[in-house]
Amino acid sequence: MGARLGHVIRAVVAATGGFTLLAGCVFGAPTPTGGSGAWQLVSQSVAPAESAALDTGRPGPERPAQPVQAPDCRVERCVALTFDDGPSGQTTRLVGLLESAGVPATFFALGSQVAEHPAAARAAAGHAEIASHGWAHTSLTKLTGHQIAAELVRTNRAIAETVGSRPTLFRPPYGAVDAAAVDELRRAGLPIALWSVDPEDWKVRDADAVHRRVLDAVRPGSVVLLHDLYASTVDAVPRIIADLRAQGFVFVTVSQMWGGELAAGETYTGREAEWVGRQ
Ligand code: NI
């Protein structure tokens, strides 16, 4: 598990009380939209014949489970829960919890895990936004341009063939990109989705600690990094949801956090710095 565990952007994180909190910086965010009008999950549908063949009877991302009125995340207290490195044996239980709470989320799936747990991938895609985290958690900075392009295509294809739509966001393993990787992601049409709150759930493996760290760190506009690999993380989720809701937070997908307007090759962490709502 070693290489897969954890995400580190050492250059920009500030250690705070045993976990890391990105400073809510947004690089190259587009001009926010007004937040009114119907909003749809951004997804690129695959060919209809392929979709029909893959129809699981559950709503897919191209038919959102919850058609959502876009919240304006500069004003609303938005928070995005994200789950990386799955799907795994924990994913279906997690999706059930999210579903019964009516909470959208974003899953950054590994292509290799999708191949291993296709039913869990479909369960996630039936309720949540499903995005790419690469094939096998290799840092893009260790790959050539050709290898990155091949990895992106392979992962997108596995996800599309399994859940019926292609991912429209990419989260680099370890949050690591260099200029060549950014070029490839831009060419592939993928925005770079990072995070602003990291409770290090992969390290602590304790539901109480994960819950406390998330609650301590979340601000309006936060994107929270979790992993759908650990029972302790899944156990923490209902309490995280209940307590953030009690504080007036609205749950959104990563795409919703930016009003569905994320640009290929641009980097997004959180929107805390843009928030102008009432305290
Ligand atoms: Ni990861």
PDB file of N, CA and C and ligand atoms in Angstrom, residues 4 6-7 84-85 133 137 173-174 227, ligand 1:
ATOM      1  N   ARG A   4       0.754   3.996  -2.539  1.00  0.00           N
ATOM      2  CA  ARG A   4      -0.567   4.550  -2.802  1.00  0.00           C
ATOM      3  C   ARG A   4      -1.006   5.516  -1.706  1.00  0.00           C
ATOM      4  N   GLY A   6      -1.643   8.313   0.808  1.00  0.00           N
ATOM      5  CA  GLY A   6      -1.358   9.702   1.080  1.00  0.00           C
ATOM      6  C   GLY A   6      -1.179  10.551  -0.141  1.00  0.00           C
ATOM      7  N   HIS A   7      -1.380  11.787   0.057  1.00  0.00           N
ATOM      8  CA  HIS A   7      -1.229  12.767  -0.999  1.00  0.00           C
ATOM      9  C   HIS A   7      -0.461  13.910  -0.371  1.00  0.00           C
ATOM     10  N   ASP A  84     -10.873   9.074  -2.685  1.00  0.00           N
ATOM     11  CA  ASP A  84      -9.829   8.679  -3.628  1.00  0.00           C
ATOM     12  C   ASP A  84      -9.453   7.206  -3.487  1.00  0.00           C
ATOM     13  N   ASP A  85      -8.811   6.727  -4.545  1.00  0.00           N
ATOM     14  CA  ASP A  85      -8.073   5.453  -4.573  1.00  0.00           C
ATOM     15  C   ASP A  85      -8.954   4.204  -4.659  1.00  0.00           C
ATOM     16  N   HIS A 133      -8.362   9.217 -11.212  1.00  0.00           N
ATOM     17  CA  HIS A 133      -7.182   9.373 -10.359  1.00  0.00           C
ATOM     18  C   HIS A 133      -6.010   8.604 -10.974  1.00  0.00           C
ATOM     19  N   HIS A 137      -2.042   4.721  -9.594  1.00  0.00           N
ATOM     20  CA  HIS A 137      -1.484   5.628  -8.590  1.00  0.00           C
ATOM     21  C   HIS A 137       0.004   5.911  -8.803  1.00  0.00           C
ATOM     22  N   PRO A 173      -2.232  11.582  -8.655  1.00  0.00           N
ATOM     23  CA  PRO A 173      -1.731  10.888  -7.472  1.00  0.00           C
ATOM     24  C   PRO A 173      -0.702  11.759  -6.751  1.00  0.00           C
ATOM     25  N   TYR A 174      -0.804  11.837  -5.427  1.00  0.00           N
ATOM     26  CA  TYR A 174       0.076  12.652  -4.563  1.00  0.00           C
ATOM     27  C   TYR A 174      -0.067  14.152  -4.840  1.00  0.00           C
ATOM     28  N   HIS A 227     -10.575   8.777   1.640  1.00  0.00           N
ATOM     29  CA  HIS A 227     -10.299   7.591   0.825  1.00  0.00           C
ATOM     30  C   HIS A 227     -11.366   6.534   1.095  1.00  0.00           C
TER      31      HIS A 227
HETATM   32 NI    NI B   1      -4.574   8.807  -4.147  1.00  0.00          NI
END
